[in-house]
Amino acid sequence: MNSDNVLKKEFSKNDVQRARNLISGNISARTTEGIGYSKKHEHRVEGDVWEENGRTWTIKNGLKQNITKMDKFKKMGKLPLFCPECNKLMKKHLDTKVFPAYQKCFDCVVDYEAQLQKEGKAEEYFNNLHNERINNIQKEYENFMKEKITEGSNSYVTERGDKEDWKGGFDKEYLEKELQEGLEYLENLKIK
Ligand SMILES: [Zn+2]
């Protein structure tokens, strides 16, 4: 097996694994914010900082790298001091956990869900939350796979920043099929 084949094989294996992780919901708890994906291929140079798939990237020493710290600061900045619903100071760890998805503090979420329970609307509400989460995973999975499919025969920089060149691309049909099957699988997880 020549070196091109080795790279091609590793690429497929790693990326398919990442795609499967996305399917199984094995992604860091992300909100719908920041998932936006730009299809434009832009030429980046050393020191550029840009957003892609809800993450911040830069080119350092000629390699594409993920800036995790900057992401964290941005998320912190998005959390207001006070809950928009009850106007109380949001200081609990649970507040920061629930705020991105609910736009209110933890206590307000608990109250809201108790109210729904009383009104008999809880099941519908939780089903919607469940389906919404699957929608988000589907979007993220589709973006990820389409990015892989369009990347084609270009040189490829892994998330760790290693640069890999390969020629002749990879099995596009296989990835397209994998994408469709993944989306179908996720669709079936929705509560109808
Ligand atoms: Zn509140």
Coordinates of N, CA and C and ligand atoms in Angstrom, one line a residue:
M1 N 0.9 -1.2 0.0 CA 0.0 0.0 0.0 C 0.9 1.3 0.0
N2 N 0.7 2.2 -0.9 CA 1.5 3.4 -0.9 C 1.0 4.4 0.1
S3 N 1.7 5.5 0.3 CA 1.4 6.4 1.4 C 0.1 7.1 1.1
D4 N -0.2 7.4 -0.1 CA -1.5 8.0 -0.4 C -2.7 7.2 0.1
N5 N -2.6 5.9 -0.1 CA -3.7 5.0 0.4 C -3.7 5.0 1.9
V6 N -2.6 5.1 2.5 CA -2.6 5.1 4.0 C -3.3 6.3 4.5
L7 N -3.0 7.5 4.0 CA -3.6 8.7 4.4 C -5.1 8.7 4.1
K8 N -5.5 8.2 3.0 CA -6.9 8.1 2.6 C -7.6 7.3 3.6
K9 N -7.0 6.2 4.0 CA -7.7 5.3 4.9 C -7.8 5.9 6.3
E10 N -6.8 6.5 6.7 CA -6.8 7.1 8.1 C -7.8 8.3 8.1
F11 N -7.9 9.0 7.0 CA -8.8 10.1 7.0 C -10.2 9.6 7.1
S12 N -10.6 8.6 6.3 CA -11.9 8.1 6.4 C -12.3 7.6 7.7
K13 N -11.3 6.8 8.3 CA -11.6 6.2 9.6 C -11.8 7.3 10.7
N14 N -10.9 8.2 10.8 CA -11.1 9.3 11.8 C -12.3 10.1 11.6
D15 N -12.6 10.4 10.4 CA -13.7 11.3 10.2 C -15.1 10.6 10.3
V16 N -15.1 9.4 9.9 CA -16.3 8.6 10.1 C -16.6 8.4 11.6
Q17 N -15.5 8.2 12.3 CA -15.6 8.1 13.8 C -16.2 9.4 14.4
R18 N -15.7 10.5 13.9 CA -16.2 11.8 14.4 C -17.6 12.0 14.1
A19 N -18.0 11.5 12.8 CA -19.3 11.7 12.4 C -20.2 10.8 13.3
R20 N -19.8 9.6 13.6 CA -20.6 8.7 14.4 C -20.7 9.3 15.8
N21 N -19.6 9.9 16.3 CA -19.7 10.6 17.6 C -20.8 11.6 17.6
L22 N -20.9 12.4 16.5 CA -21.9 13.4 16.4 C -23.3 12.7 16.5
I23 N -23.4 11.6 15.8 CA -24.7 10.9 15.7 C -25.1 10.5 17.1
S24 N -24.2 9.9 17.8 CA -24.6 9.3 19.1 C -24.7 10.4 20.2
G25 N -24.6 11.7 19.7 CA -24.9 12.8 20.6 C -23.6 13.0 21.5
N26 N -22.5 12.4 21.1 CA -21.3 12.5 21.9 C -20.6 13.8 21.6
I27 N -21.3 14.9 21.5 CA -20.7 16.1 21.3 C -20.8 17.0 22.5
S28 N -19.9 17.9 22.7 CA -19.9 18.7 23.9 C -21.2 19.5 23.8
A29 N -21.8 19.7 25.0 CA -23.1 20.3 25.1 C -23.1 21.7 24.5
R30 N -23.5 21.7 23.2 CA -23.5 23.0 22.6 C -24.9 23.5 22.4
T31 N -25.1 24.8 22.3 CA -26.4 25.4 22.0 C -26.5 25.5 20.5
T32 N -27.7 26.0 20.1 CA -27.9 26.3 18.7 C -27.0 27.5 18.2
E33 N -26.6 28.3 19.2 CA -25.8 29.4 18.8 C -24.4 28.9 18.3
G34 N -24.0 29.6 17.3 CA -22.6 29.4 16.8 C -22.4 28.2 16.0
I35 N -23.5 27.5 15.6 CA -23.3 26.3 14.7 C -23.2 26.7 13.3
G36 N -23.6 28.0 13.0 CA -23.5 28.5 11.6 C -22.3 28.1 10.9
Y37 N -22.4 27.7 9.7 CA -21.2 27.2 8.9 C -21.1 28.0 7.6
S38 N -19.9 28.5 7.3 CA -19.8 29.2 6.1 C -19.1 28.3 5.1
K39 N -19.7 28.2 3.9 CA -19.2 27.3 2.9 C -18.1 27.9 2.1
K40 N -18.0 29.2 2.2 CA -16.9 30.0 1.5 C -15.6 29.4 1.8
H41 N -14.8 29.2 0.8 CA -13.4 28.8 1.1 C -12.5 30.1 1.0
E42 N -12.0 30.5 2.1 CA -11.2 31.7 2.1 C -9.8 31.4 2.4
H43 N -8.9 32.2 1.7 CA -7.5 32.0 1.9 C -7.1 32.6 3.2
R44 N -6.5 31.8 4.1 CA -6.1 32.3 5.4 C -4.6 32.4 5.5
V45 N -4.2 33.5 6.2 CA -2.7 33.6 6.4 C -2.4 33.6 7.9
E46 N -1.1 33.5 8.1 CA -0.6 33.5 9.5 C -1.3 34.6 10.4
G47 N -1.8 34.3 11.5 CA -2.3 35.3 12.4 C -3.8 35.6 12.2
D48 N -4.4 35.1 11.1 CA -5.8 35.3 10.9 C -6.6 34.6 12.0
V49 N -7.7 35.2 12.4 CA -8.6 34.6 13.4 C -10.0 34.6 12.8
W50 N -10.6 33.4 12.7 CA -12.0 33.4 12.1 C -12.8 32.3 12.8
E51 N -14.1 32.4 12.5 CA -15.1 31.5 13.1 C -15.5 30.4 12.1
E52 N -15.6 29.2 12.5 CA -16.0 28.2 11.6 C -16.6 27.1 12.5
N53 N -17.8 26.6 12.1 CA -18.5 25.6 12.9 C -18.6 26.0 14.4
G54 N -18.8 27.3 14.7 CA -19.0 27.7 16.1 C -17.7 27.7 16.9
R55 N -16.6 27.5 16.2 CA -15.3 27.6 17.0 C -14.4 28.7 16.4
T56 N -13.5 29.0 17.1 CA -12.5 30.1 16.7 C -11.2 29.4 16.3
W57 N -10.7 29.8 15.1 CA -9.5 29.2 14.5 C -8.5 30.3 14.2
T58 N -7.3 29.9 14.2 CA -6.2 30.8 13.7 C -5.2 30.0 13.0
I59 N -4.3 30.7 12.3 CA -3.1 30.0 11.6 C -1.9 30.4 12.4
K60 N -1.3 29.4 13.0 CA -0.1 29.6 13.8 C 1.0 28.7 13.3
N61 N 2.1 29.2 13.0 CA 3.3 28.5 12.4 C 2.8 27.7 11.2
G62 N 1.9 28.4 10.4 CA 1.5 27.8 9.1 C 0.4 26.7 9.3
L63 N -0.1 26.5 10.5 CA -1.1 25.4 10.7 C -2.3 26.0 11.3
K64 N -3.5 25.4 10.8 CA -4.8 25.8 11.3 C -5.0 25.2 12.7
Q65 N -5.3 26.1 13.7 CA -5.5 25.6 15.1 C -6.7 26.2 15.7
N66 N -7.3 25.4 16.6 CA -8.5 25.8 17.3 C -8.2 26.6 18.5
I67 N -8.9 27.7 18.7 CA -8.6 28.5 19.9 C -9.7 28.3 20.9
T68 N -9.5 27.3 21.8 CA -10.5 27.0 22.7 C -10.8 28.0 23.8
K69 N -9.7 28.6 24.2 CA -9.8 29.6 25.3 C -10.6 30.8 24.9
M70 N -10.4 31.2 23.6 CA -11.2 32.4 23.2 C -12.7 32.1 23.1
D71 N -13.0 30.8 22.7 CA -14.4 30.4 22.7 C -15.0 30.5 24.1
K72 N -14.3 30.1 25.1 CA -14.8 30.1 26.4 C -15.1 31.6 26.9
F73 N -14.2 32.5 26.6 CA -14.4 33.9 26.9 C -15.7 34.4 26.3
K74 N -15.9 34.0 25.0 CA -17.0 34.5 24.3 C -18.3 34.0 24.9
K75 N -18.3 32.7 25.3 CA -19.5 32.1 26.0 C -19.8 32.8 27.3
M76 N -18.7 33.1 28.1 CA -18.9 33.8 29.3 C -19.6 35.1 29.1
G77 N -19.1 35.8 28.1 CA -19.6 37.1 27.8 C -21.1 37.1 27.4
K78 N -21.6 36.0 27.0 CA -23.0 35.9 26.5 C -23.9 35.7 27.7
L79 N -23.4 35.4 28.9 CA -24.3 35.1 30.0 C -24.5 36.4 30.8
P80 N -25.7 36.9 30.8 CA -26.0 38.2 31.5 C -25.9 37.9 33.0
L81 N -25.6 39.0 33.7 CA -25.5 38.9 35.2 C -26.9 38.5 35.8
F82 N -27.9 39.1 35.3 CA -29.3 38.9 35.9 C -30.2 38.1 34.9
C83 N -31.0 37.2 35.5 CA -31.9 36.4 34.7 C -33.0 37.4 34.1
P84 N -33.2 37.3 32.8 CA -34.1 38.2 32.1 C -35.6 38.0 32.6
E85 N -35.9 36.9 33.3 CA -37.2 36.6 33.7 C -37.5 37.1 35.1
C86 N -36.7 36.7 36.0 CA -36.9 37.0 37.4 C -36.0 38.1 38.0
N87 N -35.1 38.5 37.1 CA -34.1 39.6 37.5 C -33.2 39.3 38.6
K88 N -33.2 38.1 39.0 CA -32.2 37.7 40.1 C -30.8 37.5 39.5
L89 N -29.9 37.7 40.4 CA -28.5 37.5 40.0 C -28.3 36.0 39.7
M90 N -27.7 35.8 38.5 CA -27.4 34.4 38.1 C -26.0 34.0 38.6
K91 N -25.9 33.2 39.6 CA -24.6 32.9 40.1 C -24.3 31.5 40.3
K92 N -25.3 30.7 40.2 CA -25.2 29.2 40.4 C -24.6 28.6 39.2
H93 N -23.8 27.5 39.4 CA -23.3 26.8 38.3 C -24.4 26.3 37.3
L94 N -25.5 25.9 37.9 CA -26.6 25.4 37.1 C -27.2 26.5 36.2
D95 N -27.1 27.8 36.7 CA -27.6 28.9 35.9 C -26.8 28.9 34.5
T96 N -25.5 28.8 34.6 CA -24.7 28.9 33.4 C -25.0 27.7 32.5
K97 N -25.4 26.6 33.1 CA -25.6 25.4 32.4 C -26.9 25.5 31.6
V98 N -28.0 26.0 32.2 CA -29.3 26.0 31.5 C -29.5 27.3 30.7
F99 N -28.8 28.4 31.0 CA -29.1 29.6 30.3 C -29.0 29.6 28.8
P100 N -27.9 29.0 28.2 CA -27.8 29.0 26.7 C -29.0 28.4 26.1
A101 N -29.6 27.3 26.6 CA -30.7 26.7 26.0 C -32.1 27.3 26.3
Y102 N -32.2 27.9 27.5 CA -33.5 28.3 28.0 C -33.6 29.8 28.1
Q103 N -32.5 30.5 28.1 CA -32.5 32.0 28.3 C -33.2 32.4 29.6
K104 N -33.0 31.6 30.6 CA -33.5 32.0 31.9 C -32.7 31.2 33.0
C105 N -32.8 31.6 34.2 CA -32.0 31.0 35.3 C -32.6 29.6 35.6
F106 N -31.8 28.8 36.3 CA -32.2 27.5 36.7 C -33.6 27.4 37.4
D107 N -33.7 28.3 38.4 CA -35.0 28.3 39.2 C -36.2 28.6 38.3
C108 N -36.0 29.6 37.3 CA -37.1 29.9 36.4 C -37.4 28.7 35.5
V109 N -36.4 27.9 35.1 CA -36.6 26.7 34.3 C -37.4 25.7 35.1
V110 N -37.1 25.5 36.4 CA -37.8 24.6 37.2 C -39.2 25.0 37.4
D111 N -39.5 26.3 37.7 CA -40.8 26.8 37.8 C -41.6 26.6 36.5
Y112 N -41.0 26.9 35.4 CA -41.7 26.9 34.1 C -42.1 25.4 33.8
E113 N -41.2 24.5 34.1 CA -41.5 23.1 33.8 C -42.6 22.6 34.8
A114 N -42.6 23.0 36.0 CA -43.6 22.7 37.0 C -45.0 23.2 36.5
Q115 N -45.0 24.4 36.0 CA -46.2 25.0 35.5 C -46.8 24.2 34.3
L116 N -45.9 23.8 33.4 CA -46.3 23.0 32.3 C -46.9 21.6 32.7
Q117 N -46.2 21.1 33.7 CA -46.7 19.8 34.3 C -48.2 20.0 34.8
K118 N -48.4 21.1 35.5 CA -49.8 21.3 36.0 C -50.8 21.5 34.9
E119 N -50.3 22.1 33.8 CA -51.3 22.4 32.7 C -51.3 21.2 31.8
G120 N -50.6 20.1 32.1 CA -50.6 18.9 31.2 C -49.9 19.1 29.9
K121 N -49.0 20.1 29.8 CA -48.3 20.4 28.5 C -46.9 19.9 28.6
A122 N -46.5 19.2 29.7 CA -45.1 18.9 29.8 C -44.6 17.9 28.8
E123 N -45.4 16.9 28.4 CA -45.0 15.9 27.5 C -44.7 16.5 26.1
E124 N -45.5 17.4 25.7 CA -45.3 18.1 24.4 C -44.0 18.9 24.4
Y125 N -43.9 19.6 25.5 CA -42.7 20.5 25.7 C -41.4 19.7 25.7
F126 N -41.4 18.5 26.4 CA -40.2 17.7 26.4 C -39.9 17.0 25.1
N127 N -41.0 16.6 24.4 CA -40.8 16.1 23.1 C -40.2 17.1 22.1
N128 N -40.7 18.3 22.2 CA -40.1 19.4 21.4 C -38.7 19.6 21.7
L129 N -38.3 19.6 22.9 CA -36.9 19.8 23.3 C -36.0 18.7 22.7
H130 N -36.5 17.5 22.9 CA -35.8 16.3 22.4 C -35.6 16.5 20.8
N131 N -36.7 16.8 20.1 CA -36.6 16.9 18.7 C -35.7 18.0 18.2
E132 N -35.8 19.1 19.0 CA -34.9 20.3 18.7 C -33.5 19.9 18.8
R133 N -33.2 19.1 19.9 CA -31.8 18.7 20.1 C -31.3 17.8 18.9
I134 N -32.2 16.9 18.5 CA -31.8 16.1 17.3 C -31.7 16.9 16.1
N135 N -32.5 17.9 15.9 CA -32.4 18.8 14.7 C -31.0 19.4 14.7
N136 N -30.5 19.8 15.9 CA -29.2 20.5 16.0 C -28.1 19.5 15.7
I137 N -28.2 18.3 16.1 CA -27.2 17.3 15.8 C -27.2 17.0 14.3
Q138 N -28.4 16.9 13.8 CA -28.5 16.7 12.3 C -27.8 17.8 11.5
K139 N -28.0 19.0 11.9 CA -27.4 20.1 11.2 C -25.9 20.1 11.3
E140 N -25.4 19.8 12.6 CA -24.0 19.8 12.8 C -23.4 18.6 12.0
Y141 N -24.0 17.5 12.0 CA -23.5 16.3 11.3 C -23.5 16.6 9.8
E142 N -24.5 17.2 9.3 CA -24.6 17.4 7.9 C -23.5 18.4 7.5
N143 N -23.3 19.5 8.3 CA -22.3 20.5 8.0 C -20.9 19.8 8.0
F144 N -20.7 19.0 9.0 CA -19.4 18.3 9.1 C -19.1 17.4 7.9
M145 N -20.1 16.6 7.5 CA -19.9 15.7 6.4 C -19.7 16.4 5.1
K146 N -20.5 17.5 4.9 CA -20.5 18.2 3.7 C -19.1 18.9 3.5
E147 N -18.6 19.4 4.7 CA -17.3 20.0 4.7 C -16.3 19.0 4.2
K148 N -16.4 17.7 4.8 CA -15.4 16.7 4.4 C -15.5 16.4 2.9
I149 N -16.8 16.3 2.4 CA -17.0 15.9 1.0 C -16.5 17.0 0.1
T150 N -16.7 18.3 0.5 CA -16.2 19.4 -0.4 C -14.7 19.6 -0.3
E151 N -14.1 19.2 0.8 CA -12.7 19.4 1.0 C -11.9 18.7 -0.1
G152 N -12.4 17.6 -0.5 CA -11.9 16.8 -1.7 C -10.4 16.6 -1.6
S153 N -9.8 17.0 -2.7 CA -8.4 16.6 -2.8 C -7.4 17.7 -2.3
N154 N -8.0 18.7 -1.6 CA -7.1 19.8 -1.1 C -6.3 19.2 0.0
S155 N -5.2 19.9 0.3 CA -4.5 19.5 1.5 C -5.3 19.7 2.7
Y156 N -5.1 18.9 3.7 CA -6.0 18.9 4.8 C -5.3 19.1 6.1
V157 N -5.8 19.9 6.9 CA -5.2 20.2 8.2 C -6.1 19.6 9.3
T158 N -5.6 18.7 10.1 CA -6.5 18.1 11.1 C -6.7 19.1 12.3
E159 N -7.6 18.7 13.1 CA -7.9 19.6 14.3 C -6.7 19.8 15.2
R160 N -5.8 18.8 15.3 CA -4.7 19.0 16.1 C -3.7 20.0 15.5
G161 N -3.9 20.3 14.2 CA -3.0 21.2 13.5 C -2.0 20.5 12.6
D162 N -2.0 19.2 12.6 CA -1.1 18.5 11.7 C -1.5 18.7 10.2
K163 N -0.6 18.9 9.4 CA -0.9 19.2 8.0 C -0.7 17.8 7.2
E164 N -1.8 17.5 6.5 CA -1.7 16.3 5.7 C -2.1 16.6 4.3
D165 N -1.2 16.2 3.4 CA -1.6 16.3 2.0 C -2.0 15.0 1.4
W166 N -3.0 15.0 0.6 CA -3.2 13.7 -0.1 C -3.7 14.0 -1.5
K167 N -3.5 13.1 -2.4 CA -3.9 13.3 -3.8 C -5.0 12.3 -4.1
G168 N -5.8 12.7 -5.0 CA -6.8 11.7 -5.4 C -8.1 11.7 -4.6
G169 N -8.1 12.5 -3.6 CA -9.3 12.6 -2.8 C -9.7 11.4 -2.0
F170 N -10.9 11.2 -1.7 CA -11.4 10.0 -0.9 C -12.7 9.6 -1.5
D171 N -13.2 8.6 -0.8 CA -14.4 8.0 -1.4 C -15.7 8.8 -1.1
K172 N -16.0 9.7 -2.0 CA -17.1 10.7 -1.9 C -18.4 9.9 -1.7
E173 N -18.6 8.9 -2.6 CA -19.8 8.2 -2.6 C -20.1 7.5 -1.2
Y174 N -19.0 7.0 -0.7 CA -19.1 6.4 0.7 C -19.6 7.4 1.7
L175 N -19.0 8.6 1.7 CA -19.4 9.6 2.7 C -20.8 10.1 2.4
E176 N -21.2 10.2 1.2 CA -22.6 10.7 0.9 C -23.6 9.7 1.4
K177 N -23.2 8.4 1.2 CA -24.1 7.3 1.7 C -24.2 7.4 3.2
E178 N -23.0 7.5 3.8 CA -22.9 7.6 5.3 C -23.7 8.7 5.8
L179 N -23.6 9.9 5.1 CA -24.4 11.1 5.5 C -25.9 10.8 5.5
Q180 N -26.4 10.2 4.4 CA -27.8 10.0 4.3 C -28.3 9.0 5.4
E181 N -27.5 7.9 5.6 CA -27.9 6.9 6.6 C -27.9 7.5 8.0
G182 N -26.9 8.4 8.2 CA -26.9 9.1 9.5 C -28.1 9.9 9.8
L183 N -28.4 10.7 8.7 CA -29.6 11.6 8.9 C -30.8 10.8 9.1
E184 N -31.0 9.7 8.4 CA -32.2 8.9 8.5 C -32.3 8.3 10.0
Y185 N -31.1 7.8 10.4 CA -31.0 7.3 11.7 C -31.5 8.3 12.8
L186 N -31.0 9.5 12.7 CA -31.3 10.6 13.6 C -32.8 10.9 13.5
E187 N -33.3 11.0 12.3 CA -34.7 11.3 12.0 C -35.6 10.3 12.8
N188 N -35.2 9.1 12.8 CA -36.0 8.0 13.4 C -36.0 8.1 14.9
L189 N -35.1 8.9 15.5 CA -35.0 9.1 16.9 C -36.0 10.1 17.4
K190 N -36.5 10.9 16.5 CA -37.4 11.9 16.9 C -38.8 11.4 17.3
I191 N -39.4 12.1 18.2 CA -40.7 11.6 18.8 C -41.7 12.3 17.9
K192 N -42.5 11.5 17.2 CA -43.5 12.0 16.3 C -44.8 12.1 16.9
Ligands
ZN1 ZN -34.9 33.5 36.8

